[in-house]
């Protein structure tokens, strides 16, 4: 059991070190830790079998020896009784009245021998029961250790999946900004399978899907995210994008305003609100929100272009919604 405890302690320390390492170092430990865990599980799972084999062998040997001992003792008693009976017959004439006392003494001896035999048998049976109890306790302890190790294995695998999902999400974001939206969608879907609990990954997927006019799929994602956490403004703004795409401009304006109320520094919400007001032909409000968006994020080139066009009065109002 000391070896198993040492392995468990080593595993705990390995998990603590694992959480402190950089992303690129994690995978150098994953194979080693997973190998140790699988080795420990195999060892623990084999122990009950070995204990069962040993206890069966011990019980078998004890039963054989006990039976042999009892049979030999009974045979010895019978043989001695037979010899005593024969000698009693020979001594009957010479011993006379003392024969009764001798027989009584023999009966007393026989009683003591029987009592000794019974006590010995009971002691051996109690020893067998004690061995069985130790066996059961050992099996219970091993089961507990195995359960704990299985829990560590699942925790380790969960950490591994979450780390991999985060790396895939980061790569998908880079593909998105490089204009490779289809690749980004594919990778984000893969990431959600690895970490279904990540609302950040789901929100990113929903935003890109809404930009590709896959409104129903995006709406389902945003509903799920907002049900889990109503304060995720990116998902709230994404829901506004879906409404905008489906022509519900008033609904989109209302959603964008709610997103801004939750996060006044969200440049994309101001930008999208500007495009929604443009669709309502309320150019003054559109320009006001575009200017606020650029104040927060000067890198919004699509907003910068459409704002310049409207200010110069060179177009009557076109443009695509911002991300």
Short mmCIF file of the C-alpha atoms (twelve columns), coordinates in Angstrom:
data_MODEL
# 
_entry.id   MODEL 
# 
loop_
_atom_site.group_PDB 
_atom_site.id 
_atom_site.type_symbol 
_atom_site.label_atom_id 
_atom_site.label_alt_id 
_atom_site.label_comp_id 
_atom_site.label_asym_id 
_atom_site.label_seq_id 
_atom_site.Cartn_x 
_atom_site.Cartn_y 
_atom_site.Cartn_z 
_atom_site.pdbx_PDB_model_num 
ATOM 1   C CA . UNK A 1   0.000   0.000   0.000   1 
ATOM 2   C CA . UNK A 2   2.986   2.295   0.603   1 
ATOM 3   C CA . UNK A 3   3.887   2.099   -3.095  1 
ATOM 4   C CA . UNK A 4   0.336   3.078   -4.089  1 
ATOM 5   C CA . UNK A 5   0.365   6.029   -1.666  1 
ATOM 6   C CA . UNK A 6   3.701   7.196   -3.107  1 
ATOM 7   C CA . UNK A 7   2.295   6.936   -6.634  1 
ATOM 8   C CA . UNK A 8   -0.790  8.933   -5.613  1 
ATOM 9   C CA . UNK A 9   1.337   11.636  -3.971  1 
ATOM 10  C CA . UNK A 10  3.521   11.767  -7.071  1 
ATOM 11  C CA . UNK A 11  0.390   12.114  -9.201  1 
ATOM 12  C CA . UNK A 12  -0.949  14.989  -7.070  1 
ATOM 13  C CA . UNK A 13  2.328   16.859  -7.326  1 
ATOM 14  C CA . UNK A 14  2.356   16.224  -11.072 1 
ATOM 15  C CA . UNK A 15  -1.142  17.728  -11.436 1 
ATOM 16  C CA . UNK A 16  -0.135  20.804  -9.435  1 
ATOM 17  C CA . UNK A 17  2.942   21.304  -11.602 1 
ATOM 18  C CA . UNK A 18  0.858   20.698  -14.711 1 
ATOM 19  C CA . UNK A 19  -1.489  23.623  -13.904 1 
ATOM 20  C CA . UNK A 20  1.500   25.965  -13.429 1 
ATOM 21  C CA . UNK A 21  3.203   25.263  -16.751 1 
ATOM 22  C CA . UNK A 22  2.863   27.197  -19.986 1 
ATOM 23  C CA . UNK A 23  0.607   25.826  -22.726 1 
ATOM 24  C CA . UNK A 24  3.539   24.567  -24.807 1 
ATOM 25  C CA . UNK A 25  4.947   22.633  -21.825 1 
ATOM 26  C CA . UNK A 26  1.717   20.837  -20.934 1 
ATOM 27  C CA . UNK A 27  1.941   18.220  -23.650 1 
ATOM 28  C CA . UNK A 28  5.453   17.186  -22.506 1 
ATOM 29  C CA . UNK A 29  3.918   16.019  -19.214 1 
ATOM 30  C CA . UNK A 30  0.647   14.630  -20.524 1 
ATOM 31  C CA . UNK A 31  2.060   11.345  -21.882 1 
ATOM 32  C CA . UNK A 32  4.142   10.723  -18.749 1 
ATOM 33  C CA . UNK A 33  1.257   11.442  -16.346 1 
ATOM 34  C CA . UNK A 34  -1.213  9.422   -18.377 1 
ATOM 35  C CA . UNK A 35  1.223   6.461   -18.460 1 
ATOM 36  C CA . UNK A 36  1.659   6.648   -14.667 1 
ATOM 37  C CA . UNK A 37  -2.086  6.798   -14.115 1 
ATOM 38  C CA . UNK A 38  -2.798  3.822   -16.366 1 
ATOM 39  C CA . UNK A 39  -0.011  1.820   -14.695 1 
ATOM 40  C CA . UNK A 40  -1.398  2.616   -11.242 1 
ATOM 41  C CA . UNK A 41  -4.968  1.701   -12.260 1 
ATOM 42  C CA . UNK A 42  -3.715  -1.615  -13.694 1 
ATOM 43  C CA . UNK A 43  -1.812  -2.348  -10.472 1 
ATOM 44  C CA . UNK A 44  -4.807  -1.530  -8.267  1 
ATOM 45  C CA . UNK A 45  -7.204  -3.555  -10.421 1 
ATOM 46  C CA . UNK A 46  -4.893  -6.620  -10.262 1 
ATOM 47  C CA . UNK A 47  -4.569  -6.549  -6.444  1 
ATOM 48  C CA . UNK A 48  -8.107  -7.822  -5.648  1 
ATOM 49  C CA . UNK A 49  -7.544  -10.771 -7.972  1 
ATOM 50  C CA . UNK A 50  -4.236  -11.621 -6.312  1 
ATOM 51  C CA . UNK A 51  -5.772  -11.284 -2.859  1 
ATOM 52  C CA . UNK A 52  -8.639  -13.581 -3.869  1 
ATOM 53  C CA . UNK A 53  -6.170  -16.158 -5.148  1 
ATOM 54  C CA . UNK A 54  -4.117  -15.956 -1.936  1 
ATOM 55  C CA . UNK A 55  -7.102  -16.142 0.431   1 
ATOM 56  C CA . UNK A 56  -8.512  -19.136 -1.440  1 
ATOM 57  C CA . UNK A 57  -5.157  -20.888 -1.211  1 
ATOM 58  C CA . UNK A 58  -4.873  -20.120 2.538   1 
ATOM 59  C CA . UNK A 59  -8.416  -21.344 3.195   1 
ATOM 60  C CA . UNK A 60  -7.805  -24.502 1.217   1 
ATOM 61  C CA . UNK A 61  -4.602  -25.315 3.101   1 
ATOM 62  C CA . UNK A 62  -6.183  -24.561 6.487   1 
ATOM 63  C CA . UNK A 63  -9.196  -26.761 5.705   1 
ATOM 64  C CA . UNK A 64  -6.955  -29.628 4.583   1 
ATOM 65  C CA . UNK A 65  -4.689  -29.350 7.638   1 
ATOM 66  C CA . UNK A 66  -7.632  -28.972 10.017  1 
ATOM 67  C CA . UNK A 67  -9.417  -32.020 8.606   1 
ATOM 68  C CA . UNK A 68  -6.232  -34.058 8.689   1 
ATOM 69  C CA . UNK A 69  -5.511  -32.979 12.277  1 
ATOM 70  C CA . UNK A 70  -9.025  -33.833 13.462  1 
ATOM 71  C CA . UNK A 71  -9.051  -37.218 11.724  1 
ATOM 72  C CA . UNK A 72  -5.652  -38.140 13.108  1 
ATOM 73  C CA . UNK A 73  -6.668  -37.058 16.609  1 
ATOM 74  C CA . UNK A 74  -9.899  -39.069 16.456  1 
ATOM 75  C CA . UNK A 75  -8.031  -42.118 15.166  1 
ATOM 76  C CA . UNK A 76  -5.469  -41.776 17.961  1 
ATOM 77  C CA . UNK A 77  -8.202  -41.490 20.579  1 
ATOM 78  C CA . UNK A 78  -9.974  -44.573 19.201  1 
ATOM 79  C CA . UNK A 79  -6.761  -46.553 19.092  1 
ATOM 80  C CA . UNK A 80  -5.851  -45.537 22.636  1 
ATOM 81  C CA . UNK A 81  -9.356  -46.357 23.845  1 
ATOM 82  C CA . UNK A 82  -9.129  -49.785 22.244  1 
ATOM 83  C CA . UNK A 83  -5.778  -50.479 23.857  1 
ATOM 84  C CA . UNK A 84  -7.049  -49.246 27.220  1 
ATOM 85  C CA . UNK A 85  -10.107 -51.501 26.956  1 
ATOM 86  C CA . UNK A 86  -7.884  -54.506 26.281  1 
ATOM 87  C CA . UNK A 87  -5.605  -53.661 29.193  1 
ATOM 88  C CA . UNK A 88  -8.593  -53.115 31.451  1 
ATOM 89  C CA . UNK A 89  -9.797  -56.603 30.709  1 
ATOM 90  C CA . UNK A 90  -6.378  -57.973 31.612  1 
ATOM 91  C CA . UNK A 91  -6.162  -55.882 34.751  1 
ATOM 92  C CA . UNK A 92  -9.733  -56.480 35.847  1 
ATOM 93  C CA . UNK A 93  -8.904  -59.537 37.899  1 
ATOM 94  C CA . UNK A 94  -5.881  -57.965 39.584  1 
ATOM 95  C CA . UNK A 95  -7.206  -54.456 40.041  1 
ATOM 96  C CA . UNK A 96  -10.642 -55.437 41.267  1 
ATOM 97  C CA . UNK A 97  -12.543 -52.596 42.903  1 
ATOM 98  C CA . UNK A 98  -10.077 -50.002 41.593  1 
ATOM 99  C CA . UNK A 99  -11.191 -50.669 38.027  1 
ATOM 100 C CA . UNK A 100 -14.179 -48.344 38.341  1 
ATOM 101 C CA . UNK A 101 -11.983 -45.465 39.422  1 
ATOM 102 C CA . UNK A 102 -9.627  -46.121 36.536  1 
ATOM 103 C CA . UNK A 103 -12.462 -46.126 34.025  1 
ATOM 104 C CA . UNK A 104 -13.801 -42.874 35.493  1 
ATOM 105 C CA . UNK A 105 -10.367 -41.317 35.119  1 
ATOM 106 C CA . UNK A 106 -10.180 -42.485 31.531  1 
ATOM 107 C CA . UNK A 107 -13.617 -40.998 30.828  1 
ATOM 108 C CA . UNK A 108 -12.489 -37.713 32.375  1 
ATOM 109 C CA . UNK A 109 -9.376  -37.776 30.187  1 
ATOM 110 C CA . UNK A 110 -11.511 -38.503 27.148  1 
ATOM 111 C CA . UNK A 111 -13.738 -35.519 28.065  1 
ATOM 112 C CA . UNK A 112 -10.713 -33.227 28.363  1 
ATOM 113 C CA . UNK A 113 -9.396  -34.430 25.026  1 
ATOM 114 C CA . UNK A 114 -12.786 -33.746 23.422  1 
ATOM 115 C CA . UNK A 115 -12.877 -30.266 24.945  1 
ATOM 116 C CA . UNK A 116 -9.351  -29.591 23.706  1 
ATOM 117 C CA . UNK A 117 -10.326 -30.776 20.248  1 
ATOM 118 C CA . UNK A 118 -13.400 -28.515 20.229  1 
ATOM 119 C CA . UNK A 119 -11.408 -25.482 21.408  1 
ATOM 120 C CA . UNK A 120 -8.732  -26.099 18.790  1 
ATOM 121 C CA . UNK A 121 -11.352 -26.390 16.058  1 
ATOM 122 C CA . UNK A 122 -13.073 -23.175 17.173  1 
ATOM 123 C CA . UNK A 123 -9.760  -21.298 17.269  1 
ATOM 124 C CA . UNK A 124 -8.947  -22.388 13.745  1 
ATOM 125 C CA . UNK A 125 -12.405 -21.345 12.553  1 
ATOM 126 C CA . UNK A 126 -12.006 -17.938 14.224  1 
ATOM 127 C CA . UNK A 127 -8.652  -17.537 12.487  1 
ATOM 128 C CA . UNK A 128 -10.300 -18.250 9.149   1 
ATOM 129 C CA . UNK A 129 -13.017 -15.675 9.884   1 
ATOM 130 C CA . UNK A 130 -10.375 -13.080 10.822  1 
ATOM 131 C CA . UNK A 131 -8.506  -13.744 7.593   1 
ATOM 132 C CA . UNK A 132 -11.723 -13.280 5.609   1 
ATOM 133 C CA . UNK A 133 -12.446 -9.981  7.388   1 
ATOM 134 C CA . UNK A 134 -8.941  -8.717  6.641   1 
ATOM 135 C CA . UNK A 135 -9.463  -9.745  3.034   1 
ATOM 136 C CA . UNK A 136 -12.775 -7.868  2.813   1 
ATOM 137 C CA . UNK A 137 -11.274 -4.750  4.402   1 
ATOM 138 C CA . UNK A 138 -8.335  -4.867  2.006   1 
ATOM 139 C CA . UNK A 139 -10.662 -5.183  -0.975  1 
ATOM 140 C CA . UNK A 140 -12.666 -2.192  0.287   1 
ATOM 141 C CA . UNK A 141 -9.554  -0.065  0.715   1 
ATOM 142 C CA . UNK A 142 -8.279  -1.037  -2.712  1 
ATOM 143 C CA . UNK A 143 -11.638 -0.157  -4.243  1 
ATOM 144 C CA . UNK A 144 -11.468 3.272   -2.583  1 
ATOM 145 C CA . UNK A 145 -7.933  3.858   -3.864  1 
ATOM 146 C CA . UNK A 146 -8.960  2.738   -7.339  1 
ATOM 147 C CA . UNK A 147 -11.954 5.098   -7.271  1 
ATOM 148 C CA . UNK A 148 -9.746  8.017   -6.222  1 
ATOM 149 C CA . UNK A 149 -7.261  7.261   -8.965  1 
ATOM 150 C CA . UNK A 150 -10.055 7.029   -11.512 1 
ATOM 151 C CA . UNK A 151 -11.210 10.455  -10.349 1 
ATOM 152 C CA . UNK A 152 -7.695  11.841  -10.838 1 
ATOM 153 C CA . UNK A 153 -7.587  10.298  -14.319 1 
ATOM 154 C CA . UNK A 154 -10.879 11.948  -15.290 1 
ATOM 155 C CA . UNK A 155 -9.728  15.282  -13.860 1 
ATOM 156 C CA . UNK A 156 -6.487  15.021  -15.804 1 
ATOM 157 C CA . UNK A 157 -8.325  14.159  -19.029 1 
ATOM 158 C CA . UNK A 158 -10.757 17.047  -18.464 1 
ATOM 159 C CA . UNK A 159 -7.869  19.505  -18.025 1 
ATOM 160 C CA . UNK A 160 -6.239  18.116  -21.142 1 
ATOM 161 C CA . UNK A 161 -9.451  18.516  -23.187 1 
ATOM 162 C CA . UNK A 162 -10.033 22.078  -21.940 1 
ATOM 163 C CA . UNK A 163 -6.468  23.109  -22.760 1 
ATOM 164 C CA . UNK A 164 -6.735  21.611  -26.241 1 
ATOM 165 C CA . UNK A 165 -10.106 23.317  -26.792 1 
ATOM 166 C CA . UNK A 166 -8.637  26.694  -25.771 1 
ATOM 167 C CA . UNK A 167 -5.724  26.298  -28.195 1 
ATOM 168 C CA . UNK A 168 -8.119  25.398  -31.027 1 
ATOM 169 C CA . UNK A 169 -10.307 28.406  -30.143 1 
ATOM 170 C CA . UNK A 170 -7.280  30.711  -30.330 1 
ATOM 171 C CA . UNK A 171 -6.334  29.297  -33.737 1 
ATOM 172 C CA . UNK A 172 -9.917  29.721  -34.958 1 
ATOM 173 C CA . UNK A 173 -9.901  33.391  -33.936 1 
ATOM 174 C CA . UNK A 174 -6.706  33.918  -35.931 1 
ATOM 175 C CA . UNK A 175 -8.308  32.253  -38.963 1 
ATOM 176 C CA . UNK A 176 -11.346 34.518  -38.547 1 
ATOM 177 C CA . UNK A 177 -9.302  37.723  -38.580 1 
ATOM 178 C CA . UNK A 178 -7.395  36.376  -41.580 1 
ATOM 179 C CA . UNK A 179 -10.694 36.061  -43.456 1 
ATOM 180 C CA . UNK A 180 -10.882 32.245  -43.298 1 
ATOM 181 C CA . UNK A 181 -14.318 32.085  -41.680 1 
ATOM 182 C CA . UNK A 182 -15.195 28.552  -42.817 1 
ATOM 183 C CA . UNK A 183 -12.028 27.158  -41.250 1 
ATOM 184 C CA . UNK A 184 -12.738 29.148  -38.090 1 
ATOM 185 C CA . UNK A 185 -16.261 27.687  -37.865 1 
ATOM 186 C CA . UNK A 186 -14.960 24.150  -38.373 1 
ATOM 187 C CA . UNK A 187 -12.332 24.536  -35.654 1 
ATOM 188 C CA . UNK A 188 -14.720 26.170  -33.187 1 
ATOM 189 C CA . UNK A 189 -17.185 23.294  -33.605 1 
ATOM 190 C CA . UNK A 190 -14.354 20.898  -32.879 1 
ATOM 191 C CA . UNK A 191 -13.405 22.920  -29.787 1 
ATOM 192 C CA . UNK A 192 -16.986 22.847  -28.444 1 
ATOM 193 C CA . UNK A 193 -16.945 19.038  -28.570 1 
ATOM 194 C CA . UNK A 194 -13.800 19.006  -26.426 1 
ATOM 195 C CA . UNK A 195 -15.162 21.553  -23.931 1 
ATOM 196 C CA . UNK A 196 -18.944 21.830  -24.047 1 
ATOM 197 C CA . UNK A 197 -18.973 24.075  -20.968 1 
ATOM 198 C CA . UNK A 198 -16.955 26.923  -22.538 1 
ATOM 199 C CA . UNK A 199 -19.358 29.805  -23.141 1 
ATOM 200 C CA . UNK A 200 -16.535 31.823  -24.716 1 
ATOM 201 C CA . UNK A 201 -16.016 29.244  -27.473 1 
ATOM 202 C CA . UNK A 202 -19.764 28.955  -28.086 1 
ATOM 203 C CA . UNK A 203 -20.124 32.734  -28.295 1 
ATOM 204 C CA . UNK A 204 -17.296 33.001  -30.834 1 
ATOM 205 C CA . UNK A 205 -18.935 30.287  -32.919 1 
ATOM 206 C CA . UNK A 206 -22.319 32.015  -32.760 1 
ATOM 207 C CA . UNK A 207 -20.881 35.383  -33.858 1 
ATOM 208 C CA . UNK A 208 -19.167 33.934  -36.928 1 
ATOM 209 C CA . UNK A 209 -22.246 31.871  -37.839 1 
ATOM 210 C CA . UNK A 210 -24.395 35.012  -37.665 1 
ATOM 211 C CA . UNK A 211 -21.948 36.795  -39.974 1 
ATOM 212 C CA . UNK A 212 -22.370 33.923  -42.436 1 
ATOM 213 C CA . UNK A 213 -26.177 34.355  -42.201 1 
ATOM 214 C CA . UNK A 214 -26.597 30.993  -40.472 1 
ATOM 215 C CA . UNK A 215 -29.087 32.688  -38.217 1 
ATOM 216 C CA . UNK A 216 -31.012 29.727  -36.777 1 
ATOM 217 C CA . UNK A 217 -27.868 27.913  -35.662 1 
ATOM 218 C CA . UNK A 218 -26.402 31.127  -34.253 1 
ATOM 219 C CA . UNK A 219 -29.631 31.989  -32.434 1 
ATOM 220 C CA . UNK A 220 -29.748 28.562  -30.741 1 
ATOM 221 C CA . UNK A 221 -26.185 29.058  -29.529 1 
ATOM 222 C CA . UNK A 222 -26.833 32.567  -28.188 1 
ATOM 223 C CA . UNK A 223 -30.000 31.417  -26.400 1 
ATOM 224 C CA . UNK A 224 -28.017 28.642  -24.715 1 
ATOM 225 C CA . UNK A 225 -25.182 30.970  -23.684 1 
ATOM 226 C CA . UNK A 226 -27.493 33.686  -22.342 1 
ATOM 227 C CA . UNK A 227 -29.498 31.095  -20.427 1 
ATOM 228 C CA . UNK A 228 -26.272 30.070  -18.673 1 
ATOM 229 C CA . UNK A 229 -25.038 33.645  -18.171 1 
ATOM 230 C CA . UNK A 230 -27.237 36.642  -19.158 1 
ATOM 231 C CA . UNK A 231 -24.307 39.032  -18.625 1 
ATOM 232 C CA . UNK A 232 -22.206 37.850  -21.560 1 
ATOM 233 C CA . UNK A 233 -22.555 40.978  -23.683 1 
ATOM 234 C CA . UNK A 234 -20.879 39.437  -26.734 1 
ATOM 235 C CA . UNK A 235 -23.650 36.836  -26.911 1 
ATOM 236 C CA . UNK A 236 -26.273 39.536  -26.343 1 
ATOM 237 C CA . UNK A 237 -24.821 41.650  -29.146 1 
ATOM 238 C CA . UNK A 238 -24.647 38.519  -31.303 1 
ATOM 239 C CA . UNK A 239 -28.370 38.003  -30.801 1 
ATOM 240 C CA . UNK A 240 -28.821 41.552  -32.091 1 
ATOM 241 C CA . UNK A 241 -26.861 40.596  -35.218 1 
ATOM 242 C CA . UNK A 242 -29.236 37.687  -35.832 1 
ATOM 243 C CA . UNK A 243 -32.256 40.007  -35.562 1 
ATOM 244 C CA . UNK A 244 -30.569 42.515  -37.879 1 
ATOM 245 C CA . UNK A 245 -29.923 39.770  -40.459 1 
ATOM 246 C CA . UNK A 246 -33.550 38.647  -40.287 1 
ATOM 247 C CA . UNK A 247 -34.842 42.197  -40.775 1 
ATOM 248 C CA . UNK A 248 -36.027 42.812  -37.220 1 
ATOM 249 C CA . UNK A 249 -34.305 46.199  -36.991 1 
ATOM 250 C CA . UNK A 250 -36.281 47.474  -34.003 1 
ATOM 251 C CA . UNK A 251 -35.514 44.269  -32.089 1 
ATOM 252 C CA . UNK A 252 -31.839 44.553  -33.029 1 
ATOM 253 C CA . UNK A 253 -31.685 48.177  -31.811 1 
ATOM 254 C CA . UNK A 254 -33.215 47.161  -28.495 1 
ATOM 255 C CA . UNK A 255 -30.689 44.320  -28.046 1 
ATOM 256 C CA . UNK A 256 -27.692 46.511  -28.965 1 
ATOM 257 C CA . UNK A 257 -28.815 49.103  -26.415 1 
ATOM 258 C CA . UNK A 258 -29.042 46.405  -23.726 1 
ATOM 259 C CA . UNK A 259 -25.528 45.249  -24.584 1 
ATOM 260 C CA . UNK A 260 -24.231 48.820  -24.249 1 
ATOM 261 C CA . UNK A 261 -25.990 49.197  -20.885 1 
ATOM 262 C CA . UNK A 262 -24.079 46.162  -19.637 1 
ATOM 263 C CA . UNK A 263 -20.763 47.243  -21.194 1 
ATOM 264 C CA . UNK A 264 -20.398 50.886  -22.221 1 
ATOM 265 C CA . UNK A 265 -16.956 50.167  -23.635 1 
ATOM 266 C CA . UNK A 266 -18.175 47.663  -26.236 1 
ATOM 267 C CA . UNK A 267 -17.213 49.324  -29.508 1 
ATOM 268 C CA . UNK A 268 -18.824 46.699  -31.758 1 
ATOM 269 C CA . UNK A 269 -22.225 47.226  -30.092 1 
ATOM 270 C CA . UNK A 270 -22.079 50.969  -30.890 1 
ATOM 271 C CA . UNK A 271 -21.001 50.182  -34.458 1 
ATOM 272 C CA . UNK A 272 -23.835 47.696  -34.977 1 
ATOM 273 C CA . UNK A 273 -26.324 50.104  -33.422 1 
ATOM 274 C CA . UNK A 274 -25.161 52.704  -35.950 1 
ATOM 275 C CA . UNK A 275 -25.806 50.333  -38.864 1 
ATOM 276 C CA . UNK A 276 -29.245 49.513  -37.433 1 
ATOM 277 C CA . UNK A 277 -30.125 53.242  -37.244 1 
ATOM 278 C CA . UNK A 278 -28.894 53.612  -40.830 1 
ATOM 279 C CA . UNK A 279 -31.462 50.998  -41.871 1 
ATOM 280 C CA . UNK A 280 -34.091 53.114  -40.102 1 
ATOM 281 C CA . UNK A 281 -32.725 56.116  -42.076 1 
ATOM 282 C CA . UNK A 282 -31.902 57.908  -38.836 1 
ATOM 283 C CA . UNK A 283 -28.495 59.059  -40.072 1 
ATOM 284 C CA . UNK A 284 -27.809 61.449  -37.196 1 
ATOM 285 C CA . UNK A 285 -28.049 58.634  -34.628 1 
ATOM 286 C CA . UNK A 286 -26.100 56.333  -36.931 1 
ATOM 287 C CA . UNK A 287 -23.218 58.835  -37.185 1 
ATOM 288 C CA . UNK A 288 -23.304 59.466  -33.439 1 
ATOM 289 C CA . UNK A 289 -22.917 55.744  -32.659 1 
ATOM 290 C CA . UNK A 290 -20.244 55.198  -35.329 1 
ATOM 291 C CA . UNK A 291 -18.191 58.042  -33.877 1 
ATOM 292 C CA . UNK A 292 -18.509 56.500  -30.410 1 
ATOM 293 C CA . UNK A 293 -17.419 53.123  -31.793 1 
ATOM 294 C CA . UNK A 294 -14.296 54.645  -33.393 1 
ATOM 295 C CA . UNK A 295 -13.529 56.522  -30.201 1 
ATOM 296 C CA . UNK A 296 -13.435 53.185  -28.377 1 
ATOM 297 C CA . UNK A 297 -11.736 51.242  -31.171 1 
ATOM 298 C CA . UNK A 298 -10.056 53.246  -33.974 1 
ATOM 299 C CA . UNK A 299 -9.295  49.977  -35.771 1 
ATOM 300 C CA . UNK A 300 -12.881 49.459  -36.980 1 
ATOM 301 C CA . UNK A 301 -12.114 50.144  -40.632 1 
ATOM 302 C CA . UNK A 302 -15.581 49.331  -41.986 1 
ATOM 303 C CA . UNK A 303 -17.092 51.874  -39.579 1 
ATOM 304 C CA . UNK A 304 -14.444 54.432  -40.499 1 
ATOM 305 C CA . UNK A 305 -15.190 54.029  -44.205 1 
ATOM 306 C CA . UNK A 306 -18.967 54.293  -43.954 1 
ATOM 307 C CA . UNK A 307 -18.711 57.265  -41.591 1 
ATOM 308 C CA . UNK A 308 -16.447 59.081  -44.051 1 
ATOM 309 C CA . UNK A 309 -18.823 58.341  -46.912 1 
ATOM 310 C CA . UNK A 310 -21.823 59.727  -45.059 1 
ATOM 311 C CA . UNK A 311 -20.012 62.793  -43.876 1 
ATOM 312 C CA . UNK A 312 -18.832 63.542  -47.385 1 
ATOM 313 C CA . UNK A 313 -22.371 62.972  -48.757 1 
ATOM 314 C CA . UNK A 314 -21.002 60.784  -51.534 1 
ATOM 315 C CA . UNK A 315 -23.390 57.849  -51.064 1 
ATOM 316 C CA . UNK A 316 -26.924 57.465  -49.854 1 
ATOM 317 C CA . UNK A 317 -26.047 54.924  -47.188 1 
ATOM 318 C CA . UNK A 318 -24.649 51.462  -47.677 1 
ATOM 319 C CA . UNK A 319 -22.408 49.346  -45.569 1 
ATOM 320 C CA . UNK A 320 -22.168 46.044  -43.828 1 
ATOM 321 C CA . UNK A 321 -22.695 45.383  -40.173 1 
ATOM 322 C CA . UNK A 322 -19.600 45.252  -37.965 1 
ATOM 323 C CA . UNK A 323 -18.377 42.347  -35.903 1 
# 
